[in-house]
Amino acid sequence: MRHVISVLVNDQPRVLARVANLLGRRNFNIESISVGESEEEGLSRMVIVTQGDERTMEQIQKQLHKLVDVIKVQDLSEYASVERELLLVKVGAAPATRMEIKGIVEPFRAAVVDVGPNSMMVQATGERAKLDALLELLRPYGIKEMARTGVTALPRSVNKAAATTS
Amino acid sequence: MATVEQGVDQGKEAKEYTGSEILLRCLIEEGVEVAFGYPGGAVLPIYDSLYSSRLKHLLARHEQGAIHAADGYARATGKAGVVIATSGPGATNLVTGIANAQMDSIPLVCITGNVAQHLIGTDAFQEADITGITMPITKHSYLVTDVRDLPRVIKEAFHIATTGRPGPVLIDIPKDVSNAKATYSYPDSVSIRGYQPHADPHPLQVQRLHQAIAEASQPVILAGGGVVTSGAEEELIAFAEKAGIPVTTTLMGLGGFPGQHPLWLGMPGMHGTYAANHALLETDLLIGVGARFDDRVTMGRLDKFATGAKIVHIDIDPAEIGKNLDAYIPLVGDVKKVLATAIPGLRRSSSEAWIKQLEKWKQEKPYSFKDAEDTLKPQWVIRHLHETTKGKAVVTTDVGQHQMWVAQYFPFARPRSFITSGGLGTMGFGFPAALGAQVACPDEVVISVTGDGGFQMTNQELAVAAMANIPVKVAIINNHCLGMVRQWQEVFYQERYSEVDLSGSPDFVRLSEAYGVKAWRAKTKQEASDAWREALDHPGPAVIDFWVTPEENVYPMVAPGTGLDEMIMGDEAE
């Protein structure tokens, strides 16, 4: 089963390496890791997407907790949460097809953020599945370059209260 | 000459000290009595400050020797062992020792020098990313980038190394930080937000434990290294006696429960006793106490391990609970505290018949070997060491057959008297560890039981024994081969003895004498007994090269991939 783990860590050099190293050496699978600032100065929030059964997830959480730089670990799969990913994709776009591509992009609330002589760059945010769907539609035009951030996520507010009191 | 520890705070203005002086002051504040190490370019400032410090330092002949000695010191005392090494190769030579300490939860503070910060990342001379290299094998590590952080970092390092589940902590200090100056102030306390070990057990789980014991008729305690680490031997005895529960101690737990106690079953697992292994097979309540259900105990066959039992797991490390075996009652906490909390409410389990059955197995199927008059059997040597010292010795081992024979034939009566590399299985560990243990316990008889293979991995440390007159007694169980590998090749590889012949080894007596260490060779029981007596009487370090029968195997044995019910008992016991 897919799990999204939110890890609050010290904003220190090497913390990402420590976490990635821990997961790697214990043979836990990582789909994506994204790191950025958190609401508290000096702490970063790391969002890890991984696969595993209940036992594996329990071990992942416990092993993460053993790291001195880890402050809090939360499996967001236990809560309703908002997941987002950013996609930047450069698709082949001769002048004749630009309008067509814009038409595809629009229903996804994505935006064209750069235009070149033979290509366009599209920026989209959303859940992974939505970005995958957009990519499928853009694929026939030729995907020249692509970058995705990996998932970042937070539990929804109604859950947050429940999570802190549990 | 004023020492670096003197003269602080005497002036009105705060005096400034170099990073290396601050480091040594901090070590002394932490109560460090001795550091083991080896100098080099990046730690020149530290060794220069050491020159005028009252901190005792032992110069090893290889950084691996230094860290194993620090490890042996830590295992003998329970205090953090301290090792100092230079950057690059000095630091990487520590790697085996760090992994060894990590696997056995031994508190170490490893101080490495690094190149100056402006050179870090340039592949400078003797540069190695030691914090990166050791990330998977340390409990925590620091790269100090500001001299003002040093006191806090050292305070935290000792705290992290010695509390909760102990382990090695590495502090990497670039040369410019050692040279930089700052005022000195050592913090009184430590506050680390992400590190809060839980020592006290949950009362509800303790109640459940009481209930489970009251309902059990075939309970057994599997006691591991955690008992020794937390100093819980008295509590374990009281707990086992009050509840009427037999105890088996893992390799790391040997000495954590007296080897002569009627409730003791011996060691379980691959080379464990029949009684201990059958207790684990047939138990209805298995209480793991500071033990991690390692694959040398379970054989990795969890489908055949304690299948009819409720599992209670007591451990300070929550990640151990459920890692290998699901626990019916998880009890996170310091073993000593958990047992102390549980003892008052304990009721005796109805285990009389069970204890009788186990006693019968103990009598019928003890460890045994075919002794011979004309040859020297390794088991006889170990038993002789035990009998002649009356068990009053600290024994270290290397890894292999002799290690298992010590575990089998030297019933340890008290904790911290058996020092061995359990998790990593590090050849070359035993002899330097014995030096560290002897430094920690100058009044004890310290015996390094080693093999002709393991001894040759770190025998250069004989120089340290000679120079510092450390009276360790080295008992080489010399079978002229890599015994355990030979045993496996005999049993599992159709006697195809590939690269286990060590007959090109040096004459250990002459080698020892070259270092200035007194040595004996023994090929018969009489020679062995005479040599051993003389070695014990000798006030300095001594080496006895026991030439034992090379074909001897360690039995009983459980083959990897089979269950504890498939023990190979060996010739004598069948």
XYZ file of C-alpha atoms in Angstrom, chain B:
574
model
C 54.295 23.699 33.341
C 50.673 24.731 33.550
C 48.291 22.196 32.128
C 45.482 23.164 29.840
C 42.990 22.171 32.519
C 44.463 24.631 34.981
C 44.180 28.336 35.146
C 40.725 28.813 33.676
C 38.345 31.309 35.196
C 41.069 32.749 37.359
C 41.436 35.972 35.489
C 38.727 38.589 35.451
C 38.497 38.505 31.696
C 37.407 35.242 30.135
C 40.468 33.521 28.778
C 40.445 32.120 25.297
C 41.454 28.567 24.484
C 42.063 26.773 21.259
C 39.542 24.248 20.013
C 41.895 21.396 20.861
C 42.363 22.675 24.409
C 38.607 23.044 24.749
C 38.140 19.484 23.501
C 40.500 18.064 26.114
C 38.956 20.128 28.895
C 35.531 18.839 27.894
C 36.742 15.234 27.908
C 38.095 15.671 31.413
C 34.815 17.276 32.528
C 33.051 14.194 31.166
C 35.193 12.052 33.441
C 37.187 10.503 30.635
C 40.175 8.715 32.149
C 41.888 7.468 29.054
C 41.680 8.015 25.321
C 42.931 5.536 22.743
C 44.283 6.902 19.508
C 46.829 7.569 16.832
C 48.075 11.001 15.760
C 48.322 12.466 12.284
C 48.305 15.743 10.401
C 44.735 16.831 11.018
C 44.874 16.096 14.755
C 48.281 17.675 15.370
C 46.695 20.520 17.369
C 44.834 17.981 19.519
C 47.969 15.933 20.168
C 49.898 19.113 20.896
C 47.346 20.044 23.555
C 47.409 16.468 24.820
C 51.131 16.890 25.490
C 50.338 19.264 28.336
C 47.064 17.657 29.417
C 46.530 15.226 32.275
C 44.323 13.064 30.064
C 45.886 9.627 29.731
C 46.385 8.463 26.170
C 47.335 5.052 24.824
C 49.079 5.007 21.477
C 47.820 2.077 19.453
C 49.661 0.729 16.432
C 46.634 0.917 14.150
C 43.441 2.931 14.515
C 41.449 -0.308 14.443
C 43.375 -1.412 17.524
C 42.637 1.919 19.186
C 38.888 1.766 18.630
C 38.554 -1.874 19.682
C 40.493 -0.997 22.837
C 38.114 1.908 23.483
C 35.240 -0.503 22.850
C 36.665 -3.049 25.309
C 37.053 -0.272 27.869
C 33.417 0.736 27.332
C 32.139 -2.832 27.639
C 34.126 -3.405 30.833
C 32.965 -0.175 32.498
C 29.662 0.878 30.906
C 31.234 4.289 30.349
C 31.824 5.756 26.917
C 35.100 4.730 25.318
C 37.015 7.521 23.605
C 39.113 7.183 20.483
C 41.028 9.844 18.554
C 42.118 9.452 14.935
C 43.322 11.726 12.220
C 41.528 12.570 8.988
C 41.348 10.380 5.896
C 42.930 6.959 6.481
C 42.990 7.464 10.247
C 39.264 8.014 10.229
C 38.477 5.255 7.741
C 40.524 2.809 9.815
C 37.943 3.361 12.545
C 35.072 2.194 10.379
C 35.110 -1.491 11.394
C 35.288 -0.546 15.057
C 32.417 1.905 14.743
C 30.217 -0.668 12.999
C 31.198 -3.197 15.648
C 30.131 -0.858 18.448
C 26.925 0.090 16.668
C 25.863 -3.538 16.212
C 26.444 -4.320 19.894
C 25.101 -0.980 21.248
C 28.387 0.090 22.813
C 28.887 3.730 23.849
C 31.822 5.281 22.030
C 32.818 8.849 21.319
C 34.989 8.859 18.213
C 36.925 12.038 17.592
C 38.343 12.463 14.126
C 40.320 15.331 12.713
C 39.469 16.651 9.305
C 41.238 18.937 6.883
C 40.657 22.658 7.369
C 37.223 23.817 6.271
C 38.475 25.690 3.225
C 39.865 22.380 1.944
C 36.791 20.251 2.676
C 35.324 19.020 -0.580
C 38.483 19.587 -2.591
C 39.813 16.008 -2.245
C 42.627 17.462 -0.175
C 45.487 15.349 1.185
C 44.116 12.854 3.721
C 40.569 14.084 3.287
C 37.682 11.666 3.727
C 34.008 12.416 4.266
C 33.959 10.442 7.487
C 30.587 11.724 8.679
C 29.156 10.582 5.349
C 31.005 7.269 5.388
C 29.890 6.436 8.922
C 26.319 7.679 8.674
C 24.805 4.175 8.601
C 26.950 2.889 11.479
C 26.766 5.676 14.041
C 24.014 6.578 16.456
C 24.697 10.201 15.563
C 27.524 12.295 14.185
C 28.721 15.874 14.136
C 30.905 17.925 11.840
C 31.966 20.869 13.981
C 32.210 24.036 11.929
C 32.537 26.607 14.728
C 34.847 26.296 17.719
C 32.144 27.805 19.924
C 29.947 24.756 19.274
C 32.540 22.302 20.624
C 31.475 22.138 24.299
C 27.796 21.658 23.404
C 28.619 19.070 20.778
C 30.824 17.076 23.155
C 28.230 17.233 25.930
C 25.553 16.036 23.508
C 27.812 13.344 22.078
C 28.447 11.747 25.471
C 24.772 12.014 26.343
C 23.647 10.376 23.108
C 26.359 7.703 23.247
C 25.558 6.576 26.789
C 21.792 6.960 27.207
C 18.815 5.141 25.742
C 20.183 2.382 23.563
C 23.891 3.236 23.648
C 25.975 3.533 20.514
C 28.899 5.228 18.824
C 28.863 8.971 18.184
C 31.380 10.567 15.859
C 32.702 14.117 16.174
C 34.627 15.321 13.136
C 36.735 18.405 13.876
C 38.390 20.293 11.009
C 41.927 21.443 11.749
C 41.019 25.129 11.645
C 38.391 24.521 14.348
C 41.007 22.828 16.550
C 43.235 25.867 16.086
C 40.527 28.539 16.442
C 40.096 30.223 19.811
C 37.074 30.745 22.023
C 36.210 31.160 25.660
C 35.437 27.967 27.528
C 32.217 27.074 29.236
C 30.913 23.536 29.579
C 27.133 23.134 29.617
C 25.532 21.557 32.695
C 22.717 19.848 30.916
C 21.620 18.603 27.545
C 18.413 19.334 25.725
C 17.936 17.635 22.387
C 14.417 17.950 21.048
C 14.627 14.937 18.756
C 16.178 12.619 21.317
C 14.039 11.641 24.290
C 14.513 7.957 25.195
C 11.629 6.434 27.136
C 12.991 4.690 30.209
C 9.789 4.046 32.165
C 7.439 1.253 31.135
C 3.727 1.700 30.495
C 1.854 0.524 33.627
C -0.887 -1.152 31.589
C 1.641 -3.312 29.749
C 3.252 -4.260 33.069
C -0.186 -5.429 34.291
C -0.607 -7.461 31.115
C 2.813 -9.013 31.745
C 1.724 -10.010 35.272
C -1.404 -11.584 33.865
C 0.479 -13.464 31.143
C 2.966 -14.872 33.665
C 0.196 -15.986 35.987
C -1.425 -17.853 33.098
C 1.776 -19.418 31.757
C 2.938 -22.932 32.472
C 6.001 -23.061 30.219
C 7.503 -19.580 30.384
C 11.059 -18.713 29.419
C 13.119 -15.517 29.546
C 15.428 -14.729 26.633
C 17.882 -12.238 28.124
C 20.180 -10.244 25.844
C 22.847 -7.585 25.951
C 20.310 -5.035 27.188
C 20.426 -6.690 30.621
C 24.169 -6.056 30.832
C 23.879 -2.540 29.381
C 21.264 -1.415 31.872
C 22.900 -3.172 34.846
C 19.757 -5.225 35.439
C 21.339 -8.483 36.602
C 19.977 -8.310 40.149
C 16.510 -7.401 38.934
C 16.626 -10.246 36.413
C 17.536 -12.770 39.103
C 14.790 -11.471 41.399
C 12.267 -11.479 38.545
C 13.119 -15.002 37.372
C 13.173 -16.465 40.885
C 9.947 -14.820 42.018
C 8.012 -15.806 38.908
C 9.695 -19.195 38.524
C 10.915 -18.611 34.983
C 14.003 -20.242 33.457
C 16.456 -17.954 31.686
C 18.469 -18.360 28.523
C 21.063 -15.687 27.769
C 22.152 -14.764 24.263
C 25.827 -14.379 23.383
C 25.616 -10.687 24.297
C 23.656 -11.507 27.441
C 26.178 -13.998 28.873
C 27.068 -12.897 32.382
C 23.796 -10.963 32.640
C 22.427 -13.972 34.549
C 24.747 -16.159 36.633
C 26.086 -19.142 34.731
C 25.740 -21.332 37.829
C 22.146 -20.412 38.627
C 19.728 -23.372 38.637
C 17.287 -21.471 36.411
C 19.927 -20.803 33.742
C 19.541 -22.848 30.577
C 22.687 -21.752 28.744
C 22.921 -19.945 25.459
C 20.283 -20.434 22.745
C 20.584 -20.482 18.974
C 23.051 -21.767 16.417
C 25.492 -23.178 18.994
C 23.134 -23.101 21.939
C 22.224 -25.800 24.434
C 19.584 -28.423 23.803
C 17.671 -27.210 26.860
C 17.675 -23.556 25.778
C 16.649 -24.273 22.205
C 13.908 -26.683 23.203
C 12.688 -24.190 25.786
C 12.327 -21.657 22.955
C 10.541 -24.204 20.784
C 8.042 -25.314 23.385
C 7.477 -22.259 25.522
C 4.016 -20.759 25.915
C 5.336 -17.381 27.110
C 8.578 -15.973 25.756
C 9.830 -12.868 27.544
C 12.530 -11.132 25.521
C 14.525 -8.901 27.862
C 16.906 -6.544 26.081
C 17.300 -9.073 23.276
C 16.545 -8.424 19.629
C 15.629 -11.884 18.311
C 18.730 -11.923 16.165
C 19.057 -14.516 13.407
C 21.814 -16.339 15.321
C 19.109 -17.068 17.912
C 16.026 -17.566 15.723
C 18.011 -18.884 12.727
C 15.881 -16.464 10.735
C 13.167 -19.157 10.843
C 10.517 -17.206 12.682
C 7.960 -19.710 11.405
C 9.652 -22.306 13.606
C 10.513 -20.087 16.570
C 8.377 -20.033 19.722
C 5.341 -20.672 17.576
C 3.027 -21.521 20.477
C 4.112 -18.621 22.658
C 2.831 -15.243 23.592
C 5.759 -12.916 23.000
C 6.639 -10.234 25.517
C 9.327 -7.864 24.294
C 11.115 -5.543 26.706
C 13.520 -3.100 25.045
C 14.585 0.532 25.350
C 14.561 0.831 21.563
C 10.970 0.897 20.257
C 12.235 -0.016 16.784
C 13.355 -3.424 18.048
C 9.801 -4.276 19.029
C 8.084 -5.771 16.014
C 11.249 -5.621 13.886
C 11.763 -9.361 13.749
C 8.941 -10.765 15.835
C 5.481 -9.386 16.608
C 5.038 -8.737 20.308
C 1.868 -9.696 22.170
C 2.993 -7.392 24.970
C 5.364 -4.597 23.882
C 7.227 -3.017 26.793
C 9.348 -0.046 25.824
C 11.701 1.030 28.567
C 15.012 0.601 30.301
C 15.317 -3.082 31.158
C 16.360 -2.419 34.748
C 13.427 -0.067 35.318
C 10.947 -2.355 33.600
C 11.975 -5.371 35.674
C 12.099 -3.333 38.905
C 8.606 -2.010 38.186
C 7.280 -5.457 37.376
C 8.750 -7.396 40.327
C 6.408 -6.242 43.142
C 3.202 -7.380 41.441
C 4.595 -10.682 40.130
C 2.839 -13.961 40.841
C 4.533 -17.280 40.346
C 3.685 -19.089 37.154
C 2.731 -22.752 37.377
C 6.064 -23.787 35.912
C 7.210 -26.613 38.257
C 6.791 -29.406 35.714
C 8.379 -27.251 32.998
C 11.420 -26.456 35.124
C 11.781 -30.185 35.897
C 11.642 -31.028 32.196
C 14.282 -28.402 31.358
C 16.471 -29.623 34.207
C 16.233 -33.125 32.778
C 17.353 -31.870 29.352
C 20.186 -29.922 30.943
C 21.409 -33.090 32.652
C 20.886 -35.380 29.672
C 22.208 -33.148 26.915
C 24.845 -30.760 28.184
C 27.661 -29.381 26.043
C 30.126 -32.189 25.580
C 33.254 -33.138 23.689
C 35.436 -36.201 23.323
C 38.460 -35.466 25.426
C 41.787 -37.155 24.725
C 44.858 -37.674 26.849
C 47.499 -37.271 24.164
C 46.146 -34.175 22.417
C 44.991 -30.743 23.446
C 41.290 -30.133 22.902
C 40.179 -26.496 22.653
C 37.171 -27.126 24.887
C 39.473 -28.541 27.546
C 41.634 -25.401 27.368
C 38.636 -23.119 27.885
C 37.351 -25.223 30.761
C 40.844 -25.143 32.252
C 40.951 -21.349 32.062
C 37.624 -21.266 33.889
C 38.602 -23.747 36.561
C 41.976 -22.200 37.317
C 40.611 -18.669 37.601
C 37.438 -19.911 39.351
C 35.664 -17.840 36.750
C 37.049 -14.644 38.254
C 38.300 -13.090 35.053
C 37.256 -10.746 32.301
C 37.398 -12.704 29.074
C 37.443 -11.216 25.610
C 37.244 -13.245 22.437
C 37.744 -12.881 18.774
C 35.270 -14.444 16.394
C 34.926 -18.040 15.378
C 35.120 -21.455 16.979
C 37.059 -20.348 20.050
C 34.444 -17.645 20.654
C 31.704 -20.251 20.734
C 33.742 -22.580 22.956
C 34.232 -19.739 25.437
C 30.486 -19.078 25.336
C 29.876 -22.783 25.959
C 32.585 -23.801 28.422
C 33.194 -20.651 30.471
C 30.008 -20.079 32.480
C 30.162 -16.370 33.247
C 28.964 -15.441 36.694
C 28.779 -11.680 36.437
C 27.993 -9.014 33.858
C 30.715 -7.234 31.883
C 33.039 -10.194 32.374
C 32.502 -11.481 28.820
C 33.521 -9.117 26.015
C 32.899 -10.300 22.492
C 31.883 -9.023 19.101
C 28.328 -10.290 18.812
C 26.541 -8.485 16.019
C 29.249 -7.676 13.509
C 31.435 -10.690 14.283
C 34.698 -8.794 13.961
C 37.896 -10.811 13.758
C 40.735 -8.808 15.295
C 38.452 -7.418 18.007
C 39.426 -9.552 20.968
C 43.034 -8.698 21.703
C 42.817 -4.885 21.553
C 39.483 -5.079 23.404
C 41.291 -6.964 26.161
C 43.842 -4.145 26.396
C 40.986 -1.662 26.856
C 39.293 -3.897 29.418
C 42.532 -4.327 31.365
C 43.079 -0.562 31.410
C 39.539 -0.234 32.765
C 39.999 -3.026 35.308
C 43.653 -3.053 36.359
C 43.020 -5.439 39.248
C 41.187 -8.097 37.258
C 42.634 -11.026 35.394
C 41.901 -10.180 31.765
C 42.145 -13.038 29.305
C 42.068 -12.542 25.563
C 40.999 -15.847 24.084
C 41.716 -15.587 20.404
C 42.346 -17.687 17.337
C 45.415 -17.853 15.171
C 43.342 -16.087 12.487
C 41.857 -13.279 14.551
C 45.040 -12.610 16.507
C 46.928 -11.914 13.291
C 44.494 -9.180 12.360
C 45.554 -6.925 15.257
C 48.561 -8.581 16.888
C 50.643 -5.452 16.303
C 48.974 -4.138 19.469
C 51.382 -6.364 21.412
C 53.553 -3.253 21.302
C 50.949 -1.404 23.391
C 50.783 -4.241 25.918
C 54.562 -4.208 26.182
C 55.008 -0.440 26.266
C 52.299 0.229 28.851
C 52.876 -3.103 30.641
C 49.231 -4.109 30.339
C 49.132 -7.598 31.921
C 46.639 -9.182 29.525
C 46.901 -12.949 29.155
C 46.490 -13.896 25.505
C 45.336 -17.479 24.983
C 45.680 -18.339 21.303
C 43.522 -21.330 20.445
C 45.782 -22.277 17.575
C 44.338 -24.852 15.198
C 46.475 -23.663 12.277
C 43.423 -22.790 10.239
C 40.375 -20.581 10.047
C 38.438 -22.990 12.222
C 34.846 -21.895 11.824
C 35.186 -21.444 8.079
C 36.812 -24.882 7.935
C 33.899 -26.306 9.942
C 31.351 -24.832 7.527
C 33.323 -26.104 4.541
C 33.385 -29.548 6.126
C 29.661 -29.593 6.853
C 28.182 -27.608 3.949
C 30.817 -27.696 1.181
C 31.782 -31.381 1.066
C 35.117 -30.852 2.822
C 36.393 -28.597 0.056
C 38.751 -26.624 2.315
C 39.200 -23.466 0.326
C 41.779 -20.976 1.694
C 41.545 -21.794 5.378
C 45.061 -23.143 5.908
C 46.998 -20.734 8.145
C 50.145 -22.822 8.366
C 52.251 -19.922 7.075
C 51.600 -18.012 10.292
C 54.526 -16.763 12.352
C 55.856 -18.457 15.440
C 53.647 -16.652 17.956
C 56.089 -17.224 20.793
C 58.954 -15.602 18.914
C 56.651 -12.892 17.581
C 55.556 -12.013 21.122
C 59.114 -12.074 22.372
C 60.108 -9.732 19.561
C 57.639 -7.261 21.058
C 59.083 -7.882 24.509
C 56.094 -9.922 25.654
C 56.670 -13.196 27.483
C 55.262 -16.226 25.699
C 54.791 -19.991 25.972
C 53.753 -22.787 23.649
C 51.670 -25.753 24.785
C 50.855 -28.906 22.843
C 49.763 -31.212 25.660
C 47.550 -30.841 28.687
C 50.565 -30.828 30.962
C 52.327 -28.135 28.941
C 49.105 -26.167 28.754
C 48.516 -26.328 32.454
C 52.126 -25.398 33.288
C 52.300 -22.571 30.773
C 48.991 -21.158 31.904
C 50.024 -21.174 35.548
C 53.267 -19.401 34.726
C 51.479 -16.879 32.545
C 48.986 -16.132 35.303
C 51.821 -15.637 37.771
C 53.710 -13.396 35.391
C 53.037 -9.756 36.325
C 53.108 -8.429 32.755
C 51.471 -9.311 29.456
C 51.731 -12.932 28.414
C 50.933 -14.993 25.343
C 50.226 -18.712 25.395
C 50.083 -20.439 22.041
C 47.842 -23.464 22.644
C 48.212 -25.936 19.767
C 44.857 -27.667 19.726
C 43.456 -30.405 17.511
C 42.551 -28.716 14.212
C 39.656 -31.000 13.306
C 37.526 -30.126 16.336
C 34.083 -28.682 15.542
C 31.635 -26.602 17.549
C 28.570 -28.594 18.578
C 25.667 -28.494 18.939
C 24.963 -26.705 15.706
C 21.848 -25.565 13.933
C 22.377 -25.166 10.218
C 21.310 -21.851 8.676
C 17.860 -22.059 7.186
C 16.727 -24.792 9.554
C 14.807 -24.437 12.778
C 15.971 -24.885 16.349
C 14.306 -28.317 16.277
C 16.983 -29.532 13.860
C 20.033 -29.438 16.105
C 23.125 -31.367 15.087
C 24.380 -32.645 18.427
C 27.920 -33.818 17.577
C 29.591 -37.155 18.361
C 29.660 -37.171 22.108
C 26.126 -36.088 22.894
C 24.228 -38.254 20.425
